[in-house]
C-alpha atoms as one frame of an Amber mdcrd trajectory, in Angstrom:
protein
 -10.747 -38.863  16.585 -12.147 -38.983  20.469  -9.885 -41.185  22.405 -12.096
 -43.818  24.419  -9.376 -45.381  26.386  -8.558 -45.954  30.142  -7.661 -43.139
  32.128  -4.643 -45.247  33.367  -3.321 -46.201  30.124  -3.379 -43.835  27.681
  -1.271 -44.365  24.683  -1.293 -41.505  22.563   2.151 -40.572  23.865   4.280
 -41.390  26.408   3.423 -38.654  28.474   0.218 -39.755  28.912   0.677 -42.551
  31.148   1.533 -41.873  34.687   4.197 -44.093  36.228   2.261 -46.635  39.048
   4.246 -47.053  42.550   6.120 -50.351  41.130   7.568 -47.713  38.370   8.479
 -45.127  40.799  10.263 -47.965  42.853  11.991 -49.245  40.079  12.911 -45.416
  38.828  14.012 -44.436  43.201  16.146 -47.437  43.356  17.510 -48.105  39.680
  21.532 -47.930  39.998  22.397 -44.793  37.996  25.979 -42.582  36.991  26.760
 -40.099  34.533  25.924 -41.590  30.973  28.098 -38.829  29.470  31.129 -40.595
  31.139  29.326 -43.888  30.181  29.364 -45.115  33.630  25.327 -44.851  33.972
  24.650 -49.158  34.614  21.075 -48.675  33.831  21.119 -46.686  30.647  24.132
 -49.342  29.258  21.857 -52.109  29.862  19.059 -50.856  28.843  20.672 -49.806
  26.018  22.082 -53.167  25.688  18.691 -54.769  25.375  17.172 -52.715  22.860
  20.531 -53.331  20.508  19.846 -57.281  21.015  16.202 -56.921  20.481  16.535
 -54.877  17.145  19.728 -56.663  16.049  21.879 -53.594  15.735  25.446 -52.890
  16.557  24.140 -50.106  19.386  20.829 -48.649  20.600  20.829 -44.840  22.121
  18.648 -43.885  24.747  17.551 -39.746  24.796  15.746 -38.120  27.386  13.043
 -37.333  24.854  11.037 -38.411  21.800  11.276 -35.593  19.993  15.511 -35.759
  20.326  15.101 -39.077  19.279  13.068 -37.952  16.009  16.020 -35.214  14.748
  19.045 -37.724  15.628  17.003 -40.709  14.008  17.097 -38.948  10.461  20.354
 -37.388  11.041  22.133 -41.097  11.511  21.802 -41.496   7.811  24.091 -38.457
   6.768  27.220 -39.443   4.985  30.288 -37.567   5.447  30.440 -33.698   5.991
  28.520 -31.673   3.240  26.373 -34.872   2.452  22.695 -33.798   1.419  20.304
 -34.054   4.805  18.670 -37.360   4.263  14.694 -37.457   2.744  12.537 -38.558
   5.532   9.221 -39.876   4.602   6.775 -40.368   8.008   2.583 -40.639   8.161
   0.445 -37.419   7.447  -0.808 -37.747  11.713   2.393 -38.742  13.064   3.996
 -37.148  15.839   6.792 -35.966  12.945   4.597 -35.096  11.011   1.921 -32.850
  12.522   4.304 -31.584  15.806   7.685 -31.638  14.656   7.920 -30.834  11.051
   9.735 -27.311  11.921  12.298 -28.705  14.330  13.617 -31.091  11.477  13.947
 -28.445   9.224  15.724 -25.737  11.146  17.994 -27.933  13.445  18.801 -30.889
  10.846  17.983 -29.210   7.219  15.462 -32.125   7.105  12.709 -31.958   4.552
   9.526 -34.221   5.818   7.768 -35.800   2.868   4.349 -36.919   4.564   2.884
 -40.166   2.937  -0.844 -41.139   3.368  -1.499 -43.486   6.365  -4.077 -46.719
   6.889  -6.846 -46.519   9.596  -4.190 -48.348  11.824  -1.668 -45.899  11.605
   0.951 -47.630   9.048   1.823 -45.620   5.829  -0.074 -47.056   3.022   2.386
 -49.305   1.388   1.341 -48.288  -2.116   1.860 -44.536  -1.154   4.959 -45.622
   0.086   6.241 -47.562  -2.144   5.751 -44.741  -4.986   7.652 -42.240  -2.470
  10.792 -44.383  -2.219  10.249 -45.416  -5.688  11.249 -42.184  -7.022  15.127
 -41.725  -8.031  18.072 -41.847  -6.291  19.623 -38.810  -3.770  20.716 -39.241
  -0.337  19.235 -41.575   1.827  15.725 -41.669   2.974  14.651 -42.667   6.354
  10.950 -43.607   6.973   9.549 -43.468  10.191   6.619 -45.378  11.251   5.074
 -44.220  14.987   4.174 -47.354  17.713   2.138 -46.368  19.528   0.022 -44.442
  17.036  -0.855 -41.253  18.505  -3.424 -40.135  15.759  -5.178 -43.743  15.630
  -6.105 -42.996  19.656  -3.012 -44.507  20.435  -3.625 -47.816  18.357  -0.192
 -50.402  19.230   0.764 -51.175  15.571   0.102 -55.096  14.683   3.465 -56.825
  14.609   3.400 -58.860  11.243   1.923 -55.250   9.436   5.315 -53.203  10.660
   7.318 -56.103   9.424   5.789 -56.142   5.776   6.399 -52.051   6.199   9.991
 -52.598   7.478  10.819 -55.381   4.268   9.347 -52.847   1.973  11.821 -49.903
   3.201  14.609 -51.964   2.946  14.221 -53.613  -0.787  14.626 -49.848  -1.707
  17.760 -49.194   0.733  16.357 -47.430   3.540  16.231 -46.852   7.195  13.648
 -46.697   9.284  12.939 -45.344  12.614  10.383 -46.638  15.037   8.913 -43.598
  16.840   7.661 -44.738  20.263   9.192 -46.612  22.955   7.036 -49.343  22.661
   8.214 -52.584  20.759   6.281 -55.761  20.049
């Protein structure tokens, strides 16, 4: 699909869009410190945020989406020895279609791709029939905001919730690729 957007804003991923000169102010004068030694003020706040906005214990900020896609998955391990975890994510997402490989060889992840809607959601009948079948360690589904194969489509709010209740009557996680949230 052609993307028609703005040359300013372009969605697709988050290397797309270049940082104006109110980022780059923001990024030149942010307080910063070693986040290994957790004494990075920016990273713990931000970090801070996204915990309160997702209502989880913690939130973990990486230095890129793709690091963010193999730890995501690899959360949901049990203890040592554990099966890798299923991880179900959309036929175009960036999982999907650019990072199938690194799952497998770095996390012994398996990617089961499930049929997507125009919008960029899984279909929730092909997903429900994916997490529908048996037990075995725990899946993970990821669903991709902003969707890079829709032309960077932002994923409607009230759709990724019905998505989100869905994964988690059958016990799953899920893991929002993108670092955009509604």
């Amino acid at each position: 699909m052609a993307w028609t957007g703005s040359p300013r804003f372009d969605f697709r991923s988050d290397t797309r869009t270049l940082p104006d000169a109110r980022m780059r102010r923001a990024m030149a004068e942010a307080d910063v410190g070693d986040d290994v030694y957790g004494d990075d003020p920016t990273v713990a706040v931000l970090e801070e945020r996204v915990a309160e906005l997702l209502g989880t214990q913690a939130a973990l900020l990486t230095p890129t989406g793709t690091m963010a896609n193999l730890l995501a998955p690899l959360a949901a391990f049990g203890p040592p020895g554990s099966p890798a975890p299923r991880l179900i994510a959309g036929a175009g997402t960036h999982m999907a279609f650019l990072e199938p490989d690194g799952l497998r060889r770095f996390g012994g992840v398996e990617l089961l791709p499930v049929a997507q809607r125009p919008d960029g959601l899984p279909d929730p009948d092909a997903l429900a029939e994916l997490l529908g079948t048996g037990a075995g360690p725990p899946t993970v589904v990821c669903v991709e905001n902003t969707s890079m194969m829709s032309s960077g489509n932002a994923l409607d709010t009230e759709a990724m919730r019905a998505v989100a209740a869905l994964v988690h009557r059958h016990g799953a996680h899920l893991h929002l690729d993108g670092a955009r949230l509604a």
